[in-house]
PDB file of C-alpha atoms and ligand atoms in Angstrom:
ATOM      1  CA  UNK G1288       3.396  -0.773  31.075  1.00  0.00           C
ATOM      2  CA  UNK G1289       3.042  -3.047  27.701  1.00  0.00           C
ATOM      3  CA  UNK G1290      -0.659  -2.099  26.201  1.00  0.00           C
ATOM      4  CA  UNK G1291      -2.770  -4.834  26.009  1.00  0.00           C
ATOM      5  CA  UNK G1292      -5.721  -3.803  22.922  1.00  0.00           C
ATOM      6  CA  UNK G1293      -9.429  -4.229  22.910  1.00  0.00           C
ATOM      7  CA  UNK G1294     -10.987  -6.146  20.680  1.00  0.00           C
ATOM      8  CA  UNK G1295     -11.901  -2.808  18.886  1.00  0.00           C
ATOM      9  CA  UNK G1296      -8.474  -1.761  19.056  1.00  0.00           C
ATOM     10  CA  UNK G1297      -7.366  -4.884  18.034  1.00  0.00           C
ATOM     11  CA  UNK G1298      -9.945  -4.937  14.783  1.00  0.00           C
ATOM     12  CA  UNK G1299      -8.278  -1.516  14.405  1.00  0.00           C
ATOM     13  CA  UNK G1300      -4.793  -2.973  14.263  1.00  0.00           C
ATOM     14  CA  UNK G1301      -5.559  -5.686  11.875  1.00  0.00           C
ATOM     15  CA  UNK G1302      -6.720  -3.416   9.352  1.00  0.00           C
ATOM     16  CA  UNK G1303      -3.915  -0.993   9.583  1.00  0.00           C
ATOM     17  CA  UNK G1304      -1.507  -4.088   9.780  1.00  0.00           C
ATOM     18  CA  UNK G1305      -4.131  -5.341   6.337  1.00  0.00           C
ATOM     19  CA  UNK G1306      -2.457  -1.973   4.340  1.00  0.00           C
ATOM     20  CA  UNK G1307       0.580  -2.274   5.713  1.00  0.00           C
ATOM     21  CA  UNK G1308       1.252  -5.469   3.736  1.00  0.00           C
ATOM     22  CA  UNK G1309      -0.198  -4.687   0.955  1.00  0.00           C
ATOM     23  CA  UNK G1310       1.899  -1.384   0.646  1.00  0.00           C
ATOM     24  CA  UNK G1311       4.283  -3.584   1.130  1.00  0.00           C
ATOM     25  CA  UNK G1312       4.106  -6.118  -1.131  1.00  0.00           C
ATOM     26  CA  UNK G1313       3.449  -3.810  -3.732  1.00  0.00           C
ATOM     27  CA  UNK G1314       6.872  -1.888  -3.580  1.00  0.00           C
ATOM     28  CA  UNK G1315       8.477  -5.258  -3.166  1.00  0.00           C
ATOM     29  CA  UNK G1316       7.612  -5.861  -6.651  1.00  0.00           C
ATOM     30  CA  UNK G1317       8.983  -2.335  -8.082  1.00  0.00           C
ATOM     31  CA  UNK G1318      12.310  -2.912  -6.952  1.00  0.00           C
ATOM     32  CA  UNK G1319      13.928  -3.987 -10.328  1.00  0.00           C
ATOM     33  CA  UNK G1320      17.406  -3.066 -11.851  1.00  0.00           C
ATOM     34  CA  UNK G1321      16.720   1.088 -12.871  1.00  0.00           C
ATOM     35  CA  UNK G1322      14.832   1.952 -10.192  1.00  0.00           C
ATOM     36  CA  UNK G1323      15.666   4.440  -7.510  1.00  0.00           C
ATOM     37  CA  UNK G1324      14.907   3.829  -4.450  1.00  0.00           C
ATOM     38  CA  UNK G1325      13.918   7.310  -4.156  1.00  0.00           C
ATOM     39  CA  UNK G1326      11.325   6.088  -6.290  1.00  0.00           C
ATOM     40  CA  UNK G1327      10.224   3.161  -4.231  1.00  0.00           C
ATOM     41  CA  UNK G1328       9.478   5.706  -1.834  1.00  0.00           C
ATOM     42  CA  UNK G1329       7.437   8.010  -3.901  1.00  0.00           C
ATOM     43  CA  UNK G1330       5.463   4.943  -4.515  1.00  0.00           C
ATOM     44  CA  UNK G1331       5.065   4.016  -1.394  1.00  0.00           C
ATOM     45  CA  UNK G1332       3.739   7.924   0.206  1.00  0.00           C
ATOM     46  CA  UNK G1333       1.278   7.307  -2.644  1.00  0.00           C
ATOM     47  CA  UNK G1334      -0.042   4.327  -1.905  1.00  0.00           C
ATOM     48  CA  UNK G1335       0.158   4.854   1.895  1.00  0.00           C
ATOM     49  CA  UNK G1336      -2.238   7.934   0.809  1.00  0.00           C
ATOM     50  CA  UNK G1337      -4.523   5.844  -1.367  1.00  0.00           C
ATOM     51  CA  UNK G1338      -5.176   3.688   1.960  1.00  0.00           C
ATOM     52  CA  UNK G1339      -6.295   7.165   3.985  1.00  0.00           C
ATOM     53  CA  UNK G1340      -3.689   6.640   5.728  1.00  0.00           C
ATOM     54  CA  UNK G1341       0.065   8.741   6.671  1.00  0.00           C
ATOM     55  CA  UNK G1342       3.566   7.367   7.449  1.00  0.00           C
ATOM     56  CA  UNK G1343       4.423   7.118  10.756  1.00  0.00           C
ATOM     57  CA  UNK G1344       7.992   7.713   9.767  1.00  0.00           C
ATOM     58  CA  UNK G1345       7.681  10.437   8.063  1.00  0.00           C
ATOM     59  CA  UNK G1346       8.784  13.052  10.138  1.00  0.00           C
ATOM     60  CA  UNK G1347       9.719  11.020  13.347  1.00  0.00           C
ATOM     61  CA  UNK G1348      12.820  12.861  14.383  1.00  0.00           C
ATOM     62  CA  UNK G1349      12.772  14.519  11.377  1.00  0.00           C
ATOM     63  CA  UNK G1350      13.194  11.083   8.978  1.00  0.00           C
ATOM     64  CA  UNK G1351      12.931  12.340   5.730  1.00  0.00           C
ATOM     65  CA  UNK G1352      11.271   9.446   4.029  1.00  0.00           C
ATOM     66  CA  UNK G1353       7.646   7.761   4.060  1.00  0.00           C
ATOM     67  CA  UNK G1354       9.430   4.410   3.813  1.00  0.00           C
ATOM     68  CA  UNK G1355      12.953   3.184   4.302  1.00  0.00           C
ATOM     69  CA  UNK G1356      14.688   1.009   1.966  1.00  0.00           C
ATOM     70  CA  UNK G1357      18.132  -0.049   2.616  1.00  0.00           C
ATOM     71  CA  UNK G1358      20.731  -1.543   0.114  1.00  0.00           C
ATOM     72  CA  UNK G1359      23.331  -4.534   0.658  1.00  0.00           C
ATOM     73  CA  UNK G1360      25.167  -3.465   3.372  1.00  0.00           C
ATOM     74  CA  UNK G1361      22.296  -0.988   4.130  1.00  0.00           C
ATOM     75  CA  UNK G1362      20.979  -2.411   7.602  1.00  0.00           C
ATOM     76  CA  UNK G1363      17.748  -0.555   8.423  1.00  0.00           C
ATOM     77  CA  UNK G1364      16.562   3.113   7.941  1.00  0.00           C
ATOM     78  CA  UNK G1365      18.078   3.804   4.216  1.00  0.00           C
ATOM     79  CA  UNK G1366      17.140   7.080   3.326  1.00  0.00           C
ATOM     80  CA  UNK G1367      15.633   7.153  -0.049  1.00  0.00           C
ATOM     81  CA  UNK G1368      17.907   8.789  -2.740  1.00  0.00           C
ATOM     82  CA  UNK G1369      18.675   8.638  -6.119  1.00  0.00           C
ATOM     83  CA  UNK G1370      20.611   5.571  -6.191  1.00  0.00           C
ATOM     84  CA  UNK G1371      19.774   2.882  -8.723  1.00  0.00           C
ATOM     85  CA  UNK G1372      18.648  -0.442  -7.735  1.00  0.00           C
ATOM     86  CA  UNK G1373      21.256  -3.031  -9.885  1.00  0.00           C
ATOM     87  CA  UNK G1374      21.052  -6.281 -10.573  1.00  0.00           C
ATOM     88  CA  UNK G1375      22.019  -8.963  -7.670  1.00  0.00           C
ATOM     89  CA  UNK G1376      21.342  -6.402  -5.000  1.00  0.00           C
ATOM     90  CA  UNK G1377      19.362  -7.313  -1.748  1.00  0.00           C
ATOM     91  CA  UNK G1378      17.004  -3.862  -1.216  1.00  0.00           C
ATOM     92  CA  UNK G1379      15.346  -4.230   2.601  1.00  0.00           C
ATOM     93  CA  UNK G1380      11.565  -2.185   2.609  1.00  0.00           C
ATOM     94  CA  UNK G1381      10.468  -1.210   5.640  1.00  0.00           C
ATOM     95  CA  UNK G1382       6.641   0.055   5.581  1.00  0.00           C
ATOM     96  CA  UNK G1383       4.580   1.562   7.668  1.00  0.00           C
ATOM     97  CA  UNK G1384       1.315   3.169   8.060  1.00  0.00           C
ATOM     98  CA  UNK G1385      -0.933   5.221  10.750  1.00  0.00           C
ATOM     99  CA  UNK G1386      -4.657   4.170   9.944  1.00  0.00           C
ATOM    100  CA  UNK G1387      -7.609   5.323  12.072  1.00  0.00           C
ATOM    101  CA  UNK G1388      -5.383   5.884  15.062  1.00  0.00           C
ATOM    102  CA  UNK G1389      -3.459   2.519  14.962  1.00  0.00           C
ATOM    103  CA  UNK G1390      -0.278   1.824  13.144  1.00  0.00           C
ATOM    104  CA  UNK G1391       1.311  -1.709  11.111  1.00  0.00           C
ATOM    105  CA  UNK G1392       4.828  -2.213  10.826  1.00  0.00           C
ATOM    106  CA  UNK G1393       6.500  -4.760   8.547  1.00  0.00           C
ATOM    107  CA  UNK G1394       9.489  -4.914   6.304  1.00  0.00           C
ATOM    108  CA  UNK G1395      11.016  -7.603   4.355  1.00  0.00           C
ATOM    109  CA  UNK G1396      14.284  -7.841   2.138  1.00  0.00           C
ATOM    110  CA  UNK G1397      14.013  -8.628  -1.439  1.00  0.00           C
ATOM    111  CA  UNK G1398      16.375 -10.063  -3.803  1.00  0.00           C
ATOM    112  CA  UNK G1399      17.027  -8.010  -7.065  1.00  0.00           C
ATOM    113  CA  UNK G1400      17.787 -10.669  -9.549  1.00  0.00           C
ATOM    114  CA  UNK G1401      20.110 -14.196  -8.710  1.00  0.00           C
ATOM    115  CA  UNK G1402      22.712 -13.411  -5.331  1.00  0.00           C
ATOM    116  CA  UNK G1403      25.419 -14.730  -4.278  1.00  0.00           C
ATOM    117  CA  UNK G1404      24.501 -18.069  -2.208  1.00  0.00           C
ATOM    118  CA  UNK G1405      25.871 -16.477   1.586  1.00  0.00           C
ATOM    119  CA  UNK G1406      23.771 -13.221   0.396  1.00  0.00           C
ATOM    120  CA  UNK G1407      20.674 -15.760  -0.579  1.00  0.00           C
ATOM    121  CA  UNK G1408      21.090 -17.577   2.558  1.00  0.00           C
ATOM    122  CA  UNK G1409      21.395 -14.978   4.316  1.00  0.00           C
ATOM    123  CA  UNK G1410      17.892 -13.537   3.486  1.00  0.00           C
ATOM    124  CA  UNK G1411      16.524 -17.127   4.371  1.00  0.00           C
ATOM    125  CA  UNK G1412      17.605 -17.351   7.441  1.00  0.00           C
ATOM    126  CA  UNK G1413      16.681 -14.122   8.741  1.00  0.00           C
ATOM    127  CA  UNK G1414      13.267 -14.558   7.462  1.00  0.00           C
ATOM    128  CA  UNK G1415      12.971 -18.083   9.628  1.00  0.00           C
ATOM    129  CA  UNK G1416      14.619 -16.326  12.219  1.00  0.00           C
ATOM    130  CA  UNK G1417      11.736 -13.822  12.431  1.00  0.00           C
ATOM    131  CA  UNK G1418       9.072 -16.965  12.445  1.00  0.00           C
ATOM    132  CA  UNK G1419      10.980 -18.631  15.334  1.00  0.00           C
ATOM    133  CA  UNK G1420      10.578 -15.524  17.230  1.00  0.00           C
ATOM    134  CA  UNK G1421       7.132 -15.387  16.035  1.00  0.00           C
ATOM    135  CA  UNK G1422       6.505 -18.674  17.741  1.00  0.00           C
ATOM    136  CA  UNK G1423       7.759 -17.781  21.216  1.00  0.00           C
ATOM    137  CA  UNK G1424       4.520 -14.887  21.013  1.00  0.00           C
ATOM    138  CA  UNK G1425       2.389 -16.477  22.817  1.00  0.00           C
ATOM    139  CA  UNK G1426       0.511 -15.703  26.475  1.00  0.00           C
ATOM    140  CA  UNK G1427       3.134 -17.129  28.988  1.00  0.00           C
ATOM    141  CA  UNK G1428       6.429 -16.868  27.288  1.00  0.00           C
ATOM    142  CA  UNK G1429       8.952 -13.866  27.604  1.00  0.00           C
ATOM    143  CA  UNK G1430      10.332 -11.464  25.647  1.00  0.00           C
ATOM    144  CA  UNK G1431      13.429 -13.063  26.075  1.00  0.00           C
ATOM    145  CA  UNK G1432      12.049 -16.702  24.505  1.00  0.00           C
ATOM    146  CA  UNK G1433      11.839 -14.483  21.208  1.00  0.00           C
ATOM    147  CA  UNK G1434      15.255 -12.619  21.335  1.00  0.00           C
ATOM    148  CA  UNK G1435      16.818 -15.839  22.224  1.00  0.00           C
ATOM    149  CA  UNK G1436      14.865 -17.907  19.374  1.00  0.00           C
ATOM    150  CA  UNK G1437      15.975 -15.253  16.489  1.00  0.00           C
ATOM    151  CA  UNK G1438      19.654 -15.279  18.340  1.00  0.00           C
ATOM    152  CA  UNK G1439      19.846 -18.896  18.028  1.00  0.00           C
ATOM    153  CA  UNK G1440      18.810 -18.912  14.433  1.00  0.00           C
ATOM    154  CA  UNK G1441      21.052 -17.150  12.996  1.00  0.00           C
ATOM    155  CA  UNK G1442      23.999 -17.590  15.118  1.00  0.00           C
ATOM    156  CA  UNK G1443      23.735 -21.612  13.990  1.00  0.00           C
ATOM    157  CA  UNK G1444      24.461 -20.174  10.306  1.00  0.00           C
ATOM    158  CA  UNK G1445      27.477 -18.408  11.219  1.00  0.00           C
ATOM    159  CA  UNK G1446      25.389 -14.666  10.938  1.00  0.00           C
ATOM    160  CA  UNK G1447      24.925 -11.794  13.461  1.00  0.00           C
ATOM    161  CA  UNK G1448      21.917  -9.992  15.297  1.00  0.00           C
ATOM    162  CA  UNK G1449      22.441  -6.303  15.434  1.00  0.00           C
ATOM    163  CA  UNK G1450      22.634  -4.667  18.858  1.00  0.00           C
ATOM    164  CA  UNK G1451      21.637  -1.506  18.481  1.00  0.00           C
ATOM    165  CA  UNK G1452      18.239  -1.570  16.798  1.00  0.00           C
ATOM    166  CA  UNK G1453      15.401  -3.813  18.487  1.00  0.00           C
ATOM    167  CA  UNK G1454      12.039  -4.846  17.714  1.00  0.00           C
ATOM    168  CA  UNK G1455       8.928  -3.092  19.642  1.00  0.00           C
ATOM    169  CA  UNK G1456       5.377  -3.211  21.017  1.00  0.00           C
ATOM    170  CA  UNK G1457       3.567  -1.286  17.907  1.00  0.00           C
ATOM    171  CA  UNK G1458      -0.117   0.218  18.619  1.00  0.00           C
ATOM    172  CA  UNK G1459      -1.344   3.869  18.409  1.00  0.00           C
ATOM    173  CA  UNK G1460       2.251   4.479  18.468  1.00  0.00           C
ATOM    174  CA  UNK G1461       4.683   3.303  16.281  1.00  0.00           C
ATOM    175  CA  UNK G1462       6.984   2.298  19.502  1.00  0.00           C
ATOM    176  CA  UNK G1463       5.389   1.082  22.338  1.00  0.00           C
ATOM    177  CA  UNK G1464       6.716  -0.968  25.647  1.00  0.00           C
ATOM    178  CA  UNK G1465       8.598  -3.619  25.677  1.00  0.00           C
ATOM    179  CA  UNK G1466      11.540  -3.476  23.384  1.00  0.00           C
ATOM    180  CA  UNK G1467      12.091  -6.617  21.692  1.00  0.00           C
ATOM    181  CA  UNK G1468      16.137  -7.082  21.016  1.00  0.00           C
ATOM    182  CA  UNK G1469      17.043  -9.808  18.665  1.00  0.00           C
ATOM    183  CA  UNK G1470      19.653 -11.775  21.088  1.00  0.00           C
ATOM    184  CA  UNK G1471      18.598 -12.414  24.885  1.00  0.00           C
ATOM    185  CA  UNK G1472      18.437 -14.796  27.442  1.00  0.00           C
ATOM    186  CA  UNK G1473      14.976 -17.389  27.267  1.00  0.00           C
ATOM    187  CA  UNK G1474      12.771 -17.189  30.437  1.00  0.00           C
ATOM    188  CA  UNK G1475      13.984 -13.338  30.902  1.00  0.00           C
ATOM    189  CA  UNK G1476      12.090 -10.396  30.369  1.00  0.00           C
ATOM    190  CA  UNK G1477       8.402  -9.022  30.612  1.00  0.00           C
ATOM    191  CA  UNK G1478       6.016 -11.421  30.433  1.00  0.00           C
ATOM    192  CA  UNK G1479       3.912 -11.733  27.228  1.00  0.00           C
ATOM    193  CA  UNK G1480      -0.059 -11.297  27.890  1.00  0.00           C
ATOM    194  CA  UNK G1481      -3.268 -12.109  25.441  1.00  0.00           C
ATOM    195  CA  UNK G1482      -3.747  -8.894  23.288  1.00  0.00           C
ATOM    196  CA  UNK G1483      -0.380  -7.372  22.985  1.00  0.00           C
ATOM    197  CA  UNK G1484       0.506  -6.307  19.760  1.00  0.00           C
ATOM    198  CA  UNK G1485       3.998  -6.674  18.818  1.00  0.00           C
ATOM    199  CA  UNK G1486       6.294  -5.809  15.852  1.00  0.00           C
ATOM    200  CA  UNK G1487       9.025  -8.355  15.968  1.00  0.00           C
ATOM    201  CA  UNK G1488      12.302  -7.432  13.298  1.00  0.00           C
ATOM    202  CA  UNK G1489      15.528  -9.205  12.790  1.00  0.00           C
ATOM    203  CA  UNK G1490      18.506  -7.313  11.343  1.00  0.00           C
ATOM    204  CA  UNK G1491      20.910  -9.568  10.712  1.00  0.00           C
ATOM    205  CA  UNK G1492      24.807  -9.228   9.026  1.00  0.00           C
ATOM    206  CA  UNK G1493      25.941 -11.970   7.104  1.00  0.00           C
ATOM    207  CA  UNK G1494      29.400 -10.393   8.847  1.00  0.00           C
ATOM    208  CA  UNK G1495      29.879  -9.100  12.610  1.00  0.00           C
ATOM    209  CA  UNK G1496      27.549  -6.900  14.367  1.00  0.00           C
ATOM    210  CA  UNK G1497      28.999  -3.783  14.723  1.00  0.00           C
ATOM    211  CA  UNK G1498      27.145  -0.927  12.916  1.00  0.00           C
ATOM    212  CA  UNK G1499      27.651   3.120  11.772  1.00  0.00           C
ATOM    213  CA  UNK G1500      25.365   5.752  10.803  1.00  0.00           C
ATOM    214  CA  UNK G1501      25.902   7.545   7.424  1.00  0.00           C
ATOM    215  CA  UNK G1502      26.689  11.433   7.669  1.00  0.00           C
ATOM    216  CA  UNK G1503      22.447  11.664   6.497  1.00  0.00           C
ATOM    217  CA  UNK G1504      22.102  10.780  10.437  1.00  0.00           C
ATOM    218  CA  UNK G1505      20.007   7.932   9.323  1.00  0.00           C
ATOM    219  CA  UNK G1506      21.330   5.489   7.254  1.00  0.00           C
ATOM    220  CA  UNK G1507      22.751   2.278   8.813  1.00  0.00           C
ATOM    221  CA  UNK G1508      25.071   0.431   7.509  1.00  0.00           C
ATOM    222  CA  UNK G1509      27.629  -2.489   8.659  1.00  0.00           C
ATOM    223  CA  UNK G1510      30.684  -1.877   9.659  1.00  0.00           C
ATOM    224  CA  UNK G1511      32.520  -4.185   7.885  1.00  0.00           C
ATOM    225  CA  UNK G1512      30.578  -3.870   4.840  1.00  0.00           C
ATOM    226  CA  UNK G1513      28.790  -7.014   4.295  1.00  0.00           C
ATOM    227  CA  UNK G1514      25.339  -7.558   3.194  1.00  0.00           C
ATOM    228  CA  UNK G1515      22.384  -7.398   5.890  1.00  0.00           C
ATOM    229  CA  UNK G1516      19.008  -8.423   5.991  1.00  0.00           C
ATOM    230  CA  UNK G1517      15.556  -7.386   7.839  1.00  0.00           C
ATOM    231  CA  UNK G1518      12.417  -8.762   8.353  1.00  0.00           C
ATOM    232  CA  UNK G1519       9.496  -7.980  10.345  1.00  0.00           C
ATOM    233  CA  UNK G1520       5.955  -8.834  10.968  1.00  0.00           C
ATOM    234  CA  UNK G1521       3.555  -6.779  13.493  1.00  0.00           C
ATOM    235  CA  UNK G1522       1.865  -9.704  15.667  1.00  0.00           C
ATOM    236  CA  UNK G1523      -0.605 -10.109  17.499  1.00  0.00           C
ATOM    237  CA  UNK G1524      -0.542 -12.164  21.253  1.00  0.00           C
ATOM    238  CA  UNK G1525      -2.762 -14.612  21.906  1.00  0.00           C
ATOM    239  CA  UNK G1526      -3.130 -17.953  24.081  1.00  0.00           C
ATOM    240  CA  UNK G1527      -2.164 -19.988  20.731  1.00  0.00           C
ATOM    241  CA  UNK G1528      -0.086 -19.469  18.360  1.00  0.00           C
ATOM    242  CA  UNK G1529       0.563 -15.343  17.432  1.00  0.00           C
ATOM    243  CA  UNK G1530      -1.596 -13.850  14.797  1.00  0.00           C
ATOM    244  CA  UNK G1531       0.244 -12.326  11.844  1.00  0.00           C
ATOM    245  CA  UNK G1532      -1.345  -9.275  11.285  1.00  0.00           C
ATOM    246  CA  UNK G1533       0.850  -7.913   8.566  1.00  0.00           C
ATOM    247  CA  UNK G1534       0.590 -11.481   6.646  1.00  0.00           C
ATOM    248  CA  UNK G1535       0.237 -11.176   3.120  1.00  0.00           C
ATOM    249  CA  UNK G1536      -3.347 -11.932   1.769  1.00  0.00           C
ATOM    250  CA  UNK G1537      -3.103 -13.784  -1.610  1.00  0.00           C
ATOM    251  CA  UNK G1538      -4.071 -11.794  -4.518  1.00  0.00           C
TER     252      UNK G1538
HETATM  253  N1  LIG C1339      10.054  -0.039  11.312  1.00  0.00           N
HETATM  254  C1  LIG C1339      11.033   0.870  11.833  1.00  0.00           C
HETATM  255  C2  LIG C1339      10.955   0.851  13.339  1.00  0.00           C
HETATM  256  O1  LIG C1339      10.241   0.083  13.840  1.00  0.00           O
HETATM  257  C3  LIG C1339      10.906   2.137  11.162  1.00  0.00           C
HETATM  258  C4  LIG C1339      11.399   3.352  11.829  1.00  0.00           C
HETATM  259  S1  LIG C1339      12.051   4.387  10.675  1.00  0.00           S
HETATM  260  C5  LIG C1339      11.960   5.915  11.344  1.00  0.00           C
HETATM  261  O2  LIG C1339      11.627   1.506  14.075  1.00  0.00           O
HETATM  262  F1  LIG C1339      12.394   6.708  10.525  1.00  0.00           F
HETATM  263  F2  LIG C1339      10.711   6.199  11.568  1.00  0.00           F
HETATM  264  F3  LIG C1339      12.604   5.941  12.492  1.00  0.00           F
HETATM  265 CO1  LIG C1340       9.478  -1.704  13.479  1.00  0.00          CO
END
């Protein structure tokens, strides 16, 4: 079964989803040339702390981190170490936080410095990949119409969708029903109601598809080396269009 929230669930979600960006946004703008990403992480755990809230990763089959950040050909779930952040690398945050029972889920990739143009495009098209899956969230469609909108995306630029990590429902757990992959078939799958709260992520390699696991048991990276890129937003399903609940607030 695929929760559908309350409205006081839902208030619940957009103010966990409300931290979650901020967190966000903020550690986005410490990754700079220097920098560990160990450190990012420290940051992050203190800031997740300042909100009164905890990371839901933290722990979750034993993940050693309160964040992950993941480097070039880093794909998702980096384990934070003390590797320095150099210039022209592409460092992909992924932030979450448990507040008041409810948990928000984004991550976005950020560029260190001028890239390469396929590594720049690369983080531009995964990012409108994620809002053309975004726009198949609405009452009616299927989980499918978003796999298949991100596939399309980025399969017109010559880039891949990883297999073996999928987007999720998100609520008072961090990974709820349905699993959201990030290449499908349109018109298949569950059936999207009013209410469901969804965190919707494409990793994508600027190469193939094919991924490994580091010997930390955690870290992903691509098999062939190239640079990846992630992106998510926790959304919200209603009879319009979705409502971004990890969407940045200005200021
Ligand atoms: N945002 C990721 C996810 O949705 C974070 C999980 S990292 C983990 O799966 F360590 F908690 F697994
Ligand atoms: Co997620």
């Amino acid at each position: 079964m695929i929760p559908v929230k309350s409205p006081s669930e839902i208030e619940r979600m957009r103010r966990a989803c409300a931290a979650a960006a901020e967190i966000l946004g903020a550690v986005a703008a410490l990754a700079e040339p220097g920098r560990t990403t160990a450190e990012l992480n420290e940051a992050a755990g203190e800031l997740i702390r300042q909100h009164g809230g905890k990371s839901p990763f933290l722990g979750y089959r034993g993940y050693p981190g309160h964040v992950c950040v993941s480097v070039n050909d880093e794909v998702v779930h980096g384990v934070p170490t003390s590797r320095k952040i150099q210039y022209g690398d592409i460092v992909s945050l992924d932030v979450g936080i448990i507040l008041d029972g409810y948990v928000g889920d984004n991550a976005r990739t950020v560029a260190v410095g001028v890239l390469k143009p396929k590594t720049a495009q690369l983080l531009q098209v995964t990012e409108q990949a994620l809002y053309a899956g975004i726009a198949q969230a609405r009452r009616g469609r299927r989980v499918g119409d978003i796999s298949h909108a991100i596939q399309a995306t980025v399969e017109a630029h010559g880039f891949s969708p990883v297999r073996e990590f999928v987007g999720h429902g998100v609520g008072r757990k961090m990974h709820e029903e349905p699993q959201i992959p990030n290449f499908g078939v349109a018109g298949k799958g569950p059936k999207l109601k009013s209410g469901m709260t969804l965190a919707i992520e494409p990793m994508i390699n600027a190469g193939g598809y094919e991924v490994e696991v580091l010997n930390d048991g955690w870290t992903v990276v691509t098999a062939d080396g190239a640079p990846s890129a992630h992106f998510e937003h926790t959304v919200l399903v209603t009879e319009g269009e979705a409502e971004i609940l990890t969407r940045r607030r200005t200021g």
